[in-house]
GROMACS .gro file of C-alpha atoms in nm:
model
   82
    1MET     CA    1   0.004  -0.003  -0.003
    2PRO     CA    2   0.143   0.348  -0.088
    3GLN     CA    3   0.254   0.569   0.199
    4ASN     CA    4  -0.008   0.836   0.134
    5ALA     CA    5  -0.300   0.576   0.111
    6ARG     CA    6  -0.550   0.589   0.386
    7ALA     CA    7  -0.848   0.374   0.493
    8VAL     CA    8  -1.185   0.527   0.460
    9PRO     CA    9  -1.449   0.368   0.687
   10LEU     CA   10  -1.765   0.264   0.510
   11ASN     CA   11  -2.103   0.364   0.643
   12PRO     CA   12  -2.253   0.087   0.842
   13GLN     CA   13  -2.542  -0.093   0.674
   14HIS     CA   14  -2.897  -0.016   0.780
   15ILE     CA   15  -3.016  -0.248   1.059
   16ASN     CA   16  -3.391  -0.298   1.103
   17VAL     CA   17  -3.476  -0.195   1.462
   18PRO     CA   18  -3.815  -0.282   1.612
   19LYS     CA   19  -4.051   0.006   1.651
   20GLY     CA   20  -4.014   0.154   2.002
   21ALA     CA   21  -4.141   0.443   2.204
   22ASN     CA   22  -3.915   0.694   2.013
   23ALA     CA   23  -4.010   0.562   1.664
   24LEU     CA   24  -4.178   0.798   1.419
   25ASP     CA   25  -4.526   0.739   1.290
   26SER     CA   26  -4.570   0.680   0.922
   27LYS     CA   27  -4.835   0.735   0.653
   28THR     CA   28  -4.836   0.595   0.301
   29ILE     CA   29  -4.990   0.799   0.016
   30THR     CA   30  -5.060   0.663  -0.331
   31ASN     CA   31  -5.110   0.889  -0.631
   32GLY     CA   32  -5.129   0.694  -0.964
   33ASN     CA   33  -4.811   0.482  -0.986
   34THR     CA   34  -4.635   0.685  -0.719
   35ILE     CA   35  -4.623   0.550  -0.357
   36VAL     CA   36  -4.480   0.781  -0.092
   37THR     CA   37  -4.432   0.678   0.271
   38ILE     CA   38  -4.380   0.957   0.521
   39HIS     CA   39  -4.205   0.878   0.846
   40SER     CA   40  -4.266   1.182   1.074
   41THR     CA   41  -4.452   1.299   1.379
   42LEU     CA   42  -4.619   1.547   1.136
   43VAL     CA   43  -4.857   1.278   1.000
   44ASN     CA   44  -5.078   1.306   1.307
   45LYS     CA   45  -5.102   1.687   1.282
   46THR     CA   46  -5.382   1.897   1.115
   47PRO     CA   47  -5.297   2.065   0.783
   48GLU     CA   48  -5.292   2.394   0.969
   49GLN     CA   49  -5.042   2.262   1.225
   50ILE     CA   50  -4.823   2.114   0.949
   51GLN     CA   51  -4.823   2.454   0.765
   52GLU     CA   52  -4.726   2.628   1.084
   53TRP     CA   53  -4.440   2.386   1.142
   54PHE     CA   54  -4.304   2.431   0.787
   55ASP     CA   55  -4.338   2.811   0.815
   56GLN     CA   56  -4.134   2.814   1.136
   57ALA     CA   57  -3.881   2.558   1.010
   58ILE     CA   58  -3.821   2.762   0.692
   59LYS     CA   59  -3.779   3.085   0.891
   60ARG     CA   60  -3.513   2.901   1.102
   61GLY     CA   61  -3.347   2.789   0.789
   62ASP     CA   62  -3.396   2.421   0.863
   63PRO     CA   63  -3.218   2.235   0.579
   64VAL     CA   64  -3.448   1.929   0.604
   65ALA     CA   65  -3.762   2.146   0.567
   66LEU     CA   66  -3.605   2.338   0.276
   67SER     CA   67  -3.516   2.016   0.103
   68LEU     CA   68  -3.862   1.876   0.152
   69VAL     CA   69  -4.015   2.187   0.000
   70THR     CA   70  -3.773   2.165  -0.294
   71ALA     CA   71  -3.846   1.795  -0.351
   72VAL     CA   72  -4.223   1.838  -0.350
   73SER     CA   73  -4.187   2.144  -0.576
   74ASN     CA   74  -3.983   1.935  -0.822
   75ILE     CA   75  -4.241   1.651  -0.815
   76VAL     CA   76  -4.525   1.892  -0.878
   77HIS     CA   77  -4.347   2.069  -1.169
   78ALA     CA   78  -4.241   1.734  -1.326
   79LYS     CA   79  -4.613   1.610  -1.308
   80ASP     CA   80  -4.729   1.936  -1.464
   81GLN     CA   81  -4.498   1.881  -1.761
   82THR     CA   82  -4.617   1.529  -1.844
   0.00000   0.00000   0.00000
């Protein structure tokens, strides 16, 4: 092995863990041939509570909320063009 070579650890494989007290709720939505499963505590909230959560998260600059908004926007725009 060359002197400047280094070992890069691989990410561990996903291990199925039984659902426990801290597990997230999930909801599956089907639209045509598309199936989306959402794993989040948001699935038990009203649409108004979800909107409020997203508004607050985006104001905070939450990268997960921003990426979700971007992903949904991309899906809607792709569907509009078909």
